[in-house]
Amino acid sequence: MIPFNKPYLTGREFTYIQEAVQAAQLAGNGRFTRRCQEWLERRLGVKRVLLTQSCTAALEMAALLADVQPGDEVIMPSFTFVSTANAFVLRGARPVFVDIRPDTLNLDERLIEAAITPRTRAIVPVHYAGIACNMEPILDIARRHDLLVIEDAAQALGSTWHARPLGTFGHMAVLSFHETKNVISGEGGALILNDDRFIERAEILWEKGTNRTRFFRGEISKYTWVDLGSSYLPSEMTAAFLLAQLEHADAITDGRRALWRTYDRQCAALPFVRRPVVPEGCTPNAHLFYVLLPREADRAEALATLNARGINAVFHYVPLHSAPAGQRFGRAATSMDVTDDCSSRLIRLPLWMGMSSDMPVTVVSALQDVLAALPR
Ligand SMILES: *Cc1c(COP(=O)(O)O)cnc(C)c1O
């Protein structure tokens, strides 16, 4: 059996959780939370990072900070996880879907400008598979139209674009530490604040609408309710687990890159299968490995056969513009031909730290058998 995902443990998680428990400080915004935030701030070279309970929570904070109002529009790909859209729908805003590029499966920056209306407030590029969006044109369009850029870097911790970490380009960015990502805490995420003007309000939203973070820093003598907010911060036990993972982030990324390269080499020999395209200037974090099969009709059978052989391959995403809630809350601003085509032919292969180096070879050889047996 080769499972699709298996959470990797570095060995320090329990030590740090024990430390948190012994320190008898279990709520959020404590020592481990600060150490994780400082690790991320140093690594990314950014001013402020706030840990959250999930990337979904970080996206909801970003939507609040962007101050989107009912009827406002937010440009994003349809080929993404639902939270990218839901965070804005919760504020009454409308996701406006733009098609993806056929090479990276990322937002097609050439189609963005035509989708802008007087109600557009933000662009949300998603770095799919940890592979970078073409950020310069996106930032340029945003500047010219006075729009915010919120990077969905859920899959992208450890990836760079022209040597700069993903998550440092937009006004804000979000990360995920969900069990299926590279660096994990079960559920978990972070909000990256690259624009100083959002920092103070972000700290308030994070702490239930109070100025408790400033109180903790000794800047004010008591804390009180000053704005909207919710409880977005994770507990210290989650942060303790995460710190162990962050301290191993480089080893985890290197390990995944070695497996990714084996997949890439093995798949290069398969006729008709399209491998991930890494644009010049991008160093990805090997978050996931996918292939595009020749035809939509091949996929169900390919997945069934692989699973019958003990290889747990999966597919994603059901494009948001075609989902019931996507049709109710969103709008496609362009043709969705590339999104529909690629999402119908894509399969994800198992990739996790701790996988033996011969497993990708086994998986691809099974895939080769499956493809050879399909009618042409
Ligand atoms: C995983 C993921 C999310 C959501 O992350 P959670 O931490 O599970 O909330 C959002 N966007 C993208 C692109 C993701 O891959």
mmCIF file of C-alpha atoms and ligand atoms in Angstrom:
data_model
loop_
_atom_site.group_PDB
_atom_site.id
_atom_site.type_symbol
_atom_site.label_atom_id
_atom_site.label_comp_id
_atom_site.label_asym_id
_atom_site.label_seq_id
_atom_site.Cartn_x
_atom_site.Cartn_y
_atom_site.Cartn_z
ATOM 1 C CA MET A 1 0.000 0.000 0.000
ATOM 2 C CA ILE A 2 1.250 3.486 -0.841
ATOM 3 C CA PRO A 3 -1.001 6.026 0.904
ATOM 4 C CA PHE A 4 -1.594 9.388 -0.698
ATOM 5 C CA ASN A 5 -0.284 11.279 2.331
ATOM 6 C CA LYS A 6 1.331 10.403 5.629
ATOM 7 C CA PRO A 7 2.080 13.096 8.211
ATOM 8 C CA TYR A 8 5.799 13.346 8.925
ATOM 9 C CA LEU A 9 7.072 13.807 12.487
ATOM 10 C CA THR A 10 10.482 15.355 13.144
ATOM 11 C CA GLY A 11 10.785 13.815 16.642
ATOM 12 C CA ARG A 12 10.764 17.104 18.574
ATOM 13 C CA GLU A 13 6.979 17.656 18.528
ATOM 14 C CA PHE A 14 6.333 15.848 21.845
ATOM 15 C CA THR A 15 9.315 17.514 23.548
ATOM 16 C CA TYR A 16 7.999 20.958 22.691
ATOM 17 C CA ILE A 17 4.393 20.083 23.560
ATOM 18 C CA GLN A 18 5.630 18.789 26.925
ATOM 19 C CA GLU A 19 7.498 22.076 27.453
ATOM 20 C CA ALA A 20 4.337 24.033 26.663
ATOM 21 C CA VAL A 21 2.318 21.907 29.078
ATOM 22 C CA GLN A 22 4.930 22.236 31.834
ATOM 23 C CA ALA A 23 5.089 26.002 31.342
ATOM 24 C CA ALA A 24 1.361 25.925 32.187
ATOM 25 C CA GLN A 25 0.584 28.440 29.479
ATOM 26 C CA LEU A 26 -1.717 26.761 26.992
ATOM 27 C CA ALA A 27 -3.808 29.497 25.384
ATOM 28 C CA GLY A 28 -2.559 31.320 22.291
ATOM 29 C CA ASN A 29 -0.078 34.163 21.797
ATOM 30 C CA GLY A 30 2.469 32.638 24.175
ATOM 31 C CA ARG A 31 6.126 31.648 23.887
ATOM 32 C CA PHE A 32 5.797 28.995 21.182
ATOM 33 C CA THR A 33 3.467 31.155 19.113
ATOM 34 C CA ARG A 34 6.042 33.966 19.253
ATOM 35 C CA ARG A 35 8.903 31.611 18.351
ATOM 36 C CA CYS A 36 7.013 30.306 15.301
ATOM 37 C CA GLN A 37 6.133 33.840 14.214
ATOM 38 C CA GLU A 38 9.728 35.005 14.649
ATOM 39 C CA TRP A 39 10.995 31.987 12.694
ATOM 40 C CA LEU A 40 8.657 32.833 9.811
ATOM 41 C CA GLU A 41 9.410 36.578 9.971
ATOM 42 C CA ARG A 42 13.164 35.885 9.827
ATOM 43 C CA ARG A 43 12.916 33.240 7.123
ATOM 44 C CA LEU A 44 10.621 35.276 4.892
ATOM 45 C CA GLY A 45 12.237 38.620 5.743
ATOM 46 C CA VAL A 46 8.876 40.205 6.636
ATOM 47 C CA LYS A 47 7.777 42.520 9.443
ATOM 48 C CA ARG A 48 4.847 40.647 10.930
ATOM 49 C CA VAL A 49 3.402 37.147 10.795
ATOM 50 C CA LEU A 50 0.434 35.987 12.880
ATOM 51 C CA LEU A 51 -0.220 32.283 13.433
ATOM 52 C CA THR A 52 -3.818 31.244 12.833
ATOM 53 C CA GLN A 53 -5.900 28.119 13.399
ATOM 54 C CA SER A 54 -5.914 27.424 9.673
ATOM 55 C CA CYS A 55 -5.126 29.013 6.346
ATOM 56 C CA THR A 56 -8.891 29.421 5.995
ATOM 57 C CA ALA A 57 -8.864 31.597 9.152
ATOM 58 C CA ALA A 58 -5.930 33.621 7.754
ATOM 59 C CA LEU A 59 -7.894 34.184 4.526
ATOM 60 C CA GLU A 60 -10.892 35.353 6.568
ATOM 61 C CA MET A 61 -8.640 37.820 8.397
ATOM 62 C CA ALA A 62 -7.258 39.026 5.057
ATOM 63 C CA ALA A 63 -10.810 39.604 3.778
ATOM 64 C CA LEU A 64 -11.628 41.630 6.911
ATOM 65 C CA LEU A 65 -8.414 43.654 6.587
ATOM 66 C CA ALA A 66 -9.107 44.291 2.903
ATOM 67 C CA ASP A 67 -12.429 45.722 4.107
ATOM 68 C CA VAL A 68 -14.352 44.213 1.202
ATOM 69 C CA GLN A 69 -18.011 45.160 1.299
ATOM 70 C CA PRO A 70 -21.134 43.396 -0.003
ATOM 71 C CA GLY A 71 -21.090 43.537 -3.793
ATOM 72 C CA ASP A 72 -17.330 44.100 -4.052
ATOM 73 C CA GLU A 73 -15.437 41.803 -6.403
ATOM 74 C CA VAL A 74 -12.294 39.768 -5.843
ATOM 75 C CA ILE A 75 -10.388 38.256 -8.771
ATOM 76 C CA MET A 76 -9.100 34.703 -8.283
ATOM 77 C CA PRO A 77 -8.670 31.408 -10.123
ATOM 78 C CA SER A 78 -11.513 28.877 -10.175
ATOM 79 C CA PHE A 79 -8.900 26.109 -9.964
ATOM 80 C CA THR A 80 -8.274 26.379 -6.207
ATOM 81 C CA PHE A 81 -9.462 25.204 -2.808
ATOM 82 C CA VAL A 82 -12.852 26.545 -1.661
ATOM 83 C CA SER A 83 -11.439 28.662 1.176
ATOM 84 C CA THR A 84 -9.827 31.079 -1.298
ATOM 85 C CA ALA A 85 -13.357 32.096 -2.330
ATOM 86 C CA ASN A 86 -15.334 31.456 0.874
ATOM 87 C CA ALA A 87 -13.344 33.954 2.937
ATOM 88 C CA PHE A 88 -14.587 36.777 0.681
ATOM 89 C CA VAL A 89 -18.100 35.372 0.231
ATOM 90 C CA LEU A 90 -18.452 35.522 4.029
ATOM 91 C CA ARG A 91 -18.024 39.320 3.729
ATOM 92 C CA GLY A 92 -20.700 39.485 1.008
ATOM 93 C CA ALA A 93 -18.146 39.923 -1.771
ATOM 94 C CA ARG A 94 -18.259 38.142 -5.129
ATOM 95 C CA PRO A 95 -15.436 35.888 -6.344
ATOM 96 C CA VAL A 96 -14.704 36.704 -9.985
ATOM 97 C CA PHE A 97 -13.043 33.738 -11.644
ATOM 98 C CA VAL A 98 -10.315 34.170 -14.249
ATOM 99 C CA ASP A 99 -8.922 31.234 -16.251
ATOM 100 C CA ILE A 100 -5.506 29.683 -15.538
ATOM 101 C CA ARG A 101 -2.357 29.361 -17.629
ATOM 102 C CA PRO A 102 -2.009 25.999 -19.381
ATOM 103 C CA ASP A 103 1.619 25.626 -18.198
ATOM 104 C CA THR A 104 1.638 26.395 -14.434
ATOM 105 C CA LEU A 105 -2.152 26.104 -13.848
ATOM 106 C CA ASN A 106 -1.850 29.470 -12.066
ATOM 107 C CA LEU A 107 -4.006 32.567 -12.614
ATOM 108 C CA ASP A 108 -3.435 33.763 -16.193
ATOM 109 C CA GLU A 109 -2.136 37.286 -15.610
ATOM 110 C CA ARG A 110 -2.890 38.202 -19.254
ATOM 111 C CA LEU A 111 -6.636 37.865 -18.561
ATOM 112 C CA ILE A 112 -6.840 39.806 -15.304
ATOM 113 C CA GLU A 113 -7.112 43.370 -16.558
ATOM 114 C CA ALA A 114 -10.211 42.695 -18.674
ATOM 115 C CA ALA A 115 -11.950 41.243 -15.594
ATOM 116 C CA ILE A 116 -11.552 44.423 -13.537
ATOM 117 C CA THR A 117 -14.720 46.471 -12.888
ATOM 118 C CA PRO A 118 -15.380 49.531 -10.686
ATOM 119 C CA ARG A 119 -16.266 47.056 -7.877
ATOM 120 C CA THR A 120 -12.987 45.118 -7.969
ATOM 121 C CA ARG A 121 -11.041 45.409 -4.700
ATOM 122 C CA ALA A 122 -8.406 42.673 -4.725
ATOM 123 C CA ILE A 123 -6.560 40.012 -6.727
ATOM 124 C CA VAL A 124 -5.851 36.663 -5.069
ATOM 125 C CA PRO A 125 -3.146 34.728 -6.935
ATOM 126 C CA VAL A 126 -2.800 31.087 -5.781
ATOM 127 C CA HIS A 127 0.661 29.506 -6.087
ATOM 128 C CA TYR A 128 -0.614 26.077 -7.147
ATOM 129 C CA ALA A 129 1.637 23.139 -6.194
ATOM 130 C CA GLY A 130 4.069 25.643 -4.660
ATOM 131 C CA ILE A 131 4.887 26.909 -8.172
ATOM 132 C CA ALA A 132 5.002 30.684 -8.466
ATOM 133 C CA CYS A 133 2.477 32.887 -10.226
ATOM 134 C CA ASN A 134 4.009 35.444 -12.563
ATOM 135 C CA MET A 135 4.007 38.139 -9.885
ATOM 136 C CA GLU A 136 5.422 41.230 -11.621
ATOM 137 C CA PRO A 137 2.541 41.757 -14.086
ATOM 138 C CA ILE A 138 0.008 40.981 -11.331
ATOM 139 C CA LEU A 139 1.572 43.567 -8.985
ATOM 140 C CA ASP A 140 1.748 46.062 -11.827
ATOM 141 C CA ILE A 141 -1.962 45.660 -12.678
ATOM 142 C CA ALA A 142 -2.839 45.993 -8.978
ATOM 143 C CA ARG A 143 -0.797 49.203 -8.671
ATOM 144 C CA ARG A 144 -2.363 50.766 -11.734
ATOM 145 C CA HIS A 145 -5.921 49.949 -10.584
ATOM 146 C CA ASP A 146 -5.313 50.533 -6.870
ATOM 147 C CA LEU A 147 -6.163 46.934 -5.904
ATOM 148 C CA LEU A 148 -4.859 44.813 -3.052
ATOM 149 C CA VAL A 149 -2.898 41.640 -3.766
ATOM 150 C CA ILE A 150 -3.466 38.782 -1.317
ATOM 151 C CA GLU A 151 -1.265 35.772 -2.118
ATOM 152 C CA ASP A 152 -2.751 32.379 -1.357
ATOM 153 C CA ALA A 153 0.592 30.756 -0.523
ATOM 154 C CA ALA A 154 -1.093 27.859 1.330
ATOM 155 C CA GLN A 155 1.017 25.386 -0.648
ATOM 156 C CA ALA A 156 4.089 27.537 -1.087
ATOM 157 C CA LEU A 157 6.193 27.743 2.101
ATOM 158 C CA GLY A 158 9.801 27.193 0.974
ATOM 159 C CA SER A 159 9.247 28.196 -2.674
ATOM 160 C CA THR A 160 10.921 31.219 -4.238
ATOM 161 C CA TRP A 161 10.359 33.439 -7.276
ATOM 162 C CA HIS A 162 13.557 35.097 -8.502
ATOM 163 C CA ALA A 163 15.176 34.157 -5.169
ATOM 164 C CA ARG A 164 12.452 35.865 -3.114
ATOM 165 C CA PRO A 165 10.130 33.725 -0.935
ATOM 166 C CA LEU A 166 6.537 33.339 -2.093
ATOM 167 C CA GLY A 167 4.239 35.092 0.361
ATOM 168 C CA THR A 168 6.357 38.269 0.371
ATOM 169 C CA PHE A 169 5.013 39.849 -2.839
ATOM 170 C CA GLY A 170 1.409 40.782 -2.009
ATOM 171 C CA HIS A 171 0.100 43.287 0.559
ATOM 172 C CA MET A 172 -0.795 40.174 2.541
ATOM 173 C CA ALA A 173 -0.300 36.437 2.122
ATOM 174 C CA VAL A 174 -1.535 33.256 3.780
ATOM 175 C CA LEU A 175 0.124 29.932 4.602
ATOM 176 C CA SER A 176 -1.351 26.556 5.554
ATOM 177 C CA PHE A 177 0.023 23.991 8.013
ATOM 178 C CA HIS A 178 -2.772 21.503 7.348
ATOM 179 C CA GLU A 179 -1.733 17.864 7.665
ATOM 180 C CA THR A 180 -1.461 17.529 3.866
ATOM 181 C CA LYS A 181 0.992 20.423 3.399
ATOM 182 C CA ASN A 182 4.810 20.286 3.671
ATOM 183 C CA VAL A 183 5.161 21.736 7.185
ATOM 184 C CA ILE A 184 2.245 20.799 9.412
ATOM 185 C CA SER A 185 0.472 21.233 12.732
ATOM 186 C CA GLY A 186 -2.666 19.196 11.972
ATOM 187 C CA GLU A 187 -4.778 22.273 11.379
ATOM 188 C CA GLY A 188 -2.884 25.548 11.233
ATOM 189 C CA GLY A 189 -1.998 28.572 9.174
ATOM 190 C CA ALA A 190 -0.442 32.015 9.171
ATOM 191 C CA LEU A 191 -1.191 35.500 7.937
ATOM 192 C CA ILE A 192 1.789 37.384 6.487
ATOM 193 C CA LEU A 193 1.538 41.174 6.661
ATOM 194 C CA ASN A 194 3.805 42.867 4.136
ATOM 195 C CA ASP A 195 2.188 46.286 4.361
ATOM 196 C CA ASP A 196 2.641 48.136 7.670
ATOM 197 C CA ARG A 197 -0.766 49.758 7.497
ATOM 198 C CA PHE A 198 -2.508 46.413 8.210
ATOM 199 C CA ILE A 199 -0.427 45.270 11.177
ATOM 200 C CA GLU A 200 -2.169 46.977 14.089
ATOM 201 C CA ARG A 201 -5.685 46.088 12.913
ATOM 202 C CA ALA A 202 -4.605 42.491 12.178
ATOM 203 C CA GLU A 203 -3.419 42.081 15.782
ATOM 204 C CA ILE A 204 -6.796 43.352 16.993
ATOM 205 C CA LEU A 205 -8.910 41.096 14.729
ATOM 206 C CA TRP A 206 -6.746 38.155 15.807
ATOM 207 C CA GLU A 207 -7.360 38.788 19.534
ATOM 208 C CA LYS A 208 -11.191 38.927 19.427
ATOM 209 C CA GLY A 209 -11.354 42.605 18.525
ATOM 210 C CA THR A 210 -9.318 43.706 21.553
ATOM 211 C CA ASN A 211 -5.977 45.492 21.838
ATOM 212 C CA ARG A 212 -4.603 42.674 24.014
ATOM 213 C CA THR A 213 -1.461 42.253 21.884
ATOM 214 C CA ARG A 214 -0.447 45.855 22.646
ATOM 215 C CA PHE A 215 -1.268 45.255 26.333
ATOM 216 C CA PHE A 216 1.020 42.162 26.324
ATOM 217 C CA ARG A 217 3.820 44.301 24.883
ATOM 218 C CA GLY A 218 3.329 46.784 27.735
ATOM 219 C CA GLU A 219 2.281 49.594 25.370
ATOM 220 C CA ILE A 220 -1.054 50.212 27.138
ATOM 221 C CA SER A 221 -2.166 49.675 30.739
ATOM 222 C CA LYS A 222 -5.420 47.796 30.093
ATOM 223 C CA TYR A 223 -7.016 46.100 27.119
ATOM 224 C CA THR A 224 -10.514 46.548 25.783
ATOM 225 C CA TRP A 225 -12.858 45.858 22.845
ATOM 226 C CA VAL A 226 -11.912 48.227 20.017
ATOM 227 C CA ASP A 227 -13.000 46.614 16.691
ATOM 228 C CA LEU A 228 -14.456 43.548 14.974
ATOM 229 C CA GLY A 229 -12.644 40.344 15.687
ATOM 230 C CA SER A 230 -12.729 36.662 16.412
ATOM 231 C CA SER A 231 -10.533 34.003 17.975
ATOM 232 C CA TYR A 232 -8.107 33.278 15.170
ATOM 233 C CA LEU A 233 -5.056 32.277 17.199
ATOM 234 C CA PRO A 234 -4.004 28.657 17.756
ATOM 235 C CA SER A 235 -3.254 27.219 21.191
ATOM 236 C CA GLU A 236 0.323 26.927 22.434
ATOM 237 C CA MET A 237 0.213 23.142 21.980
ATOM 238 C CA THR A 238 -0.410 23.558 18.273
ATOM 239 C CA ALA A 239 2.350 26.181 18.078
ATOM 240 C CA ALA A 240 4.735 23.854 19.958
ATOM 241 C CA PHE A 241 4.097 21.112 17.392
ATOM 242 C CA LEU A 242 4.574 23.608 14.573
ATOM 243 C CA LEU A 243 7.890 24.922 15.905
ATOM 244 C CA ALA A 244 9.379 21.421 15.728
ATOM 245 C CA GLN A 245 8.259 21.253 12.090
ATOM 246 C CA LEU A 246 9.507 24.731 11.142
ATOM 247 C CA GLU A 247 12.949 23.924 12.551
ATOM 248 C CA HIS A 248 13.054 20.967 10.117
ATOM 249 C CA ALA A 249 11.508 22.837 7.203
ATOM 250 C CA ASP A 250 14.654 22.746 5.062
ATOM 251 C CA ALA A 251 15.159 19.010 5.523
ATOM 252 C CA ILE A 252 11.476 18.386 4.756
ATOM 253 C CA THR A 253 11.642 20.496 1.584
ATOM 254 C CA ASP A 254 14.879 18.795 0.449
ATOM 255 C CA GLY A 255 13.393 15.353 1.071
ATOM 256 C CA ARG A 256 10.280 16.181 -0.942
ATOM 257 C CA ARG A 257 12.347 17.698 -3.743
ATOM 258 C CA ALA A 258 14.309 14.443 -4.138
ATOM 259 C CA LEU A 259 11.041 12.461 -4.447
ATOM 260 C CA TRP A 260 9.600 15.072 -6.839
ATOM 261 C CA ARG A 261 12.675 14.803 -9.094
ATOM 262 C CA THR A 262 12.336 11.016 -9.186
ATOM 263 C CA TYR A 263 8.686 11.375 -10.233
ATOM 264 C CA ASP A 264 9.646 13.922 -12.866
ATOM 265 C CA ARG A 265 12.389 11.714 -14.312
ATOM 266 C CA GLN A 266 10.210 8.603 -14.332
ATOM 267 C CA CYS A 267 7.240 10.393 -15.894
ATOM 268 C CA ALA A 268 9.430 11.925 -18.599
ATOM 269 C CA ALA A 269 9.512 8.445 -20.133
ATOM 270 C CA LEU A 270 5.710 8.119 -20.266
ATOM 271 C CA PRO A 271 4.208 8.982 -23.620
ATOM 272 C CA PHE A 272 1.305 11.464 -23.649
ATOM 273 C CA VAL A 273 1.581 12.442 -19.975
ATOM 274 C CA ARG A 274 2.136 16.123 -19.190
ATOM 275 C CA ARG A 275 4.340 16.833 -16.134
ATOM 276 C CA PRO A 276 4.349 20.006 -13.976
ATOM 277 C CA VAL A 277 5.956 23.009 -15.659
ATOM 278 C CA VAL A 278 8.318 25.055 -13.484
ATOM 279 C CA PRO A 279 8.808 28.508 -14.988
ATOM 280 C CA GLU A 280 12.282 30.004 -15.195
ATOM 281 C CA GLY A 281 12.965 31.969 -11.995
ATOM 282 C CA CYS A 282 10.940 29.662 -9.718
ATOM 283 C CA THR A 283 12.424 27.241 -7.195
ATOM 284 C CA PRO A 284 9.443 25.219 -5.955
ATOM 285 C CA ASN A 285 9.043 23.452 -2.620
ATOM 286 C CA ALA A 286 7.892 20.145 -4.171
ATOM 287 C CA HIS A 287 4.523 20.412 -2.457
ATOM 288 C CA LEU A 288 2.770 18.097 -4.856
ATOM 289 C CA PHE A 289 3.381 16.127 -8.030
ATOM 290 C CA TYR A 290 0.641 15.850 -10.637
ATOM 291 C CA VAL A 291 0.294 14.604 -14.185
ATOM 292 C CA LEU A 292 -2.220 15.520 -16.850
ATOM 293 C CA LEU A 293 -3.569 12.433 -18.603
ATOM 294 C CA PRO A 294 -4.254 12.596 -22.329
ATOM 295 C CA ARG A 295 -8.039 12.481 -22.025
ATOM 296 C CA GLU A 296 -10.704 13.156 -19.404
ATOM 297 C CA ALA A 297 -12.212 9.731 -20.183
ATOM 298 C CA ASP A 298 -9.013 8.032 -18.919
ATOM 299 C CA ARG A 299 -9.035 9.423 -15.422
ATOM 300 C CA ALA A 300 -11.697 7.484 -13.522
ATOM 301 C CA GLU A 301 -10.353 4.186 -14.783
ATOM 302 C CA ALA A 302 -6.722 5.155 -14.150
ATOM 303 C CA LEU A 303 -7.514 6.140 -10.547
ATOM 304 C CA ALA A 304 -9.580 2.993 -9.947
ATOM 305 C CA THR A 305 -6.823 0.745 -11.280
ATOM 306 C CA LEU A 306 -4.078 2.507 -9.308
ATOM 307 C CA ASN A 307 -6.136 2.293 -6.125
ATOM 308 C CA ALA A 308 -6.862 -1.395 -6.781
ATOM 309 C CA ARG A 309 -3.074 -1.873 -6.929
ATOM 310 C CA GLY A 310 -2.679 -0.217 -3.539
ATOM 311 C CA ILE A 311 -1.609 3.175 -4.852
ATOM 312 C CA ASN A 312 -3.752 5.938 -3.438
ATOM 313 C CA ALA A 313 -3.763 8.574 -6.189
ATOM 314 C CA VAL A 314 -6.412 11.318 -6.145
ATOM 315 C CA PHE A 315 -7.641 14.272 -8.198
ATOM 316 C CA HIS A 316 -8.668 17.881 -7.522
ATOM 317 C CA TYR A 317 -10.166 20.506 -7.823
ATOM 318 C CA VAL A 318 -13.789 20.574 -8.883
ATOM 319 C CA PRO A 319 -13.487 24.067 -10.417
ATOM 320 C CA LEU A 320 -15.242 26.596 -8.196
ATOM 321 C CA HIS A 321 -17.162 28.212 -11.077
ATOM 322 C CA SER A 322 -18.878 24.864 -11.742
ATOM 323 C CA ALA A 323 -19.635 24.043 -8.080
ATOM 324 C CA PRO A 324 -23.145 24.839 -6.741
ATOM 325 C CA ALA A 325 -21.871 27.496 -4.299
ATOM 326 C CA GLY A 326 -19.500 28.911 -6.894
ATOM 327 C CA GLN A 327 -22.437 29.467 -9.259
ATOM 328 C CA ARG A 328 -24.490 31.026 -6.494
ATOM 329 C CA PHE A 329 -21.816 33.363 -5.103
ATOM 330 C CA GLY A 330 -19.310 33.813 -7.917
ATOM 331 C CA ARG A 331 -19.020 34.742 -11.560
ATOM 332 C CA ALA A 332 -16.697 33.605 -14.336
ATOM 333 C CA ALA A 333 -15.187 36.637 -16.054
ATOM 334 C CA THR A 334 -13.440 34.718 -18.835
ATOM 335 C CA SER A 335 -13.812 31.456 -20.690
ATOM 336 C CA MET A 336 -12.919 28.631 -18.272
ATOM 337 C CA ASP A 337 -11.601 26.339 -21.001
ATOM 338 C CA VAL A 338 -8.138 25.737 -19.533
ATOM 339 C CA THR A 339 -9.534 25.295 -15.996
ATOM 340 C CA ASP A 340 -12.185 22.809 -17.193
ATOM 341 C CA ASP A 341 -9.766 20.915 -19.402
ATOM 342 C CA CYS A 342 -6.841 20.602 -16.968
ATOM 343 C CA SER A 343 -8.937 19.892 -13.868
ATOM 344 C CA SER A 344 -10.665 17.033 -15.686
ATOM 345 C CA ARG A 345 -7.391 15.323 -16.678
ATOM 346 C CA LEU A 346 -5.266 15.881 -13.564
ATOM 347 C CA ILE A 347 -4.194 13.236 -11.095
ATOM 348 C CA ARG A 348 -2.040 13.746 -7.991
ATOM 349 C CA LEU A 349 0.443 11.060 -7.077
ATOM 350 C CA PRO A 350 1.420 10.135 -3.488
ATOM 351 C CA LEU A 351 4.200 12.407 -2.191
ATOM 352 C CA TRP A 352 5.202 12.631 1.466
ATOM 353 C CA MET A 353 8.331 12.998 3.499
ATOM 354 C CA GLY A 354 9.425 9.568 4.668
ATOM 355 C CA MET A 355 8.362 7.860 1.441
ATOM 356 C CA SER A 356 11.110 5.520 0.249
ATOM 357 C CA SER A 357 12.914 6.581 -2.927
ATOM 358 C CA ASP A 358 11.700 3.493 -4.828
ATOM 359 C CA MET A 359 8.008 4.274 -4.180
ATOM 360 C CA PRO A 360 7.762 6.925 -6.937
ATOM 361 C CA VAL A 361 9.307 4.374 -9.310
ATOM 362 C CA THR A 362 6.648 1.812 -8.319
ATOM 363 C CA VAL A 363 3.870 4.385 -8.717
ATOM 364 C CA VAL A 364 4.984 5.522 -12.170
ATOM 365 C CA SER A 365 5.486 1.986 -13.383
ATOM 366 C CA ALA A 366 1.910 1.169 -12.310
ATOM 367 C CA LEU A 367 0.723 4.327 -14.074
ATOM 368 C CA GLN A 368 2.548 3.237 -17.205
ATOM 369 C CA ASP A 369 0.744 -0.161 -17.133
ATOM 370 C CA VAL A 370 -2.590 1.571 -16.603
ATOM 371 C CA LEU A 371 -2.059 3.945 -19.525
ATOM 372 C CA ALA A 372 -0.854 1.157 -21.816
ATOM 373 C CA ALA A 373 -4.054 -0.805 -21.111
ATOM 374 C CA LEU A 374 -6.407 2.100 -21.906
ATOM 375 C CA PRO A 375 -8.114 2.177 -25.312
ATOM 376 C CA ARG A 376 -6.728 4.813 -27.685
HETATM 377 C C1 LIG B 1 -4.811 23.931 1.856
HETATM 378 C C2 LIG B 1 -5.279 25.154 1.153
HETATM 379 C C3 LIG B 1 -6.094 26.113 1.772
HETATM 380 C C4 LIG B 1 -6.740 25.925 3.125
HETATM 381 O O1 LIG B 1 -5.859 25.612 4.122
HETATM 382 P P1 LIG B 1 -6.390 25.188 5.577
HETATM 383 O O2 LIG B 1 -5.184 25.363 6.439
HETATM 384 O O3 LIG B 1 -6.841 23.772 5.465
HETATM 385 O O4 LIG B 1 -7.499 26.103 5.963
HETATM 386 C C5 LIG B 1 -6.394 27.280 1.079
HETATM 387 N N1 LIG B 1 -5.928 27.492 -0.166
HETATM 388 C C6 LIG B 1 -5.183 26.569 -0.814
HETATM 389 C C7 LIG B 1 -4.691 26.859 -2.189
HETATM 390 C C8 LIG B 1 -4.841 25.374 -0.175
HETATM 391 O O5 LIG B 1 -4.101 24.465 -0.827
#
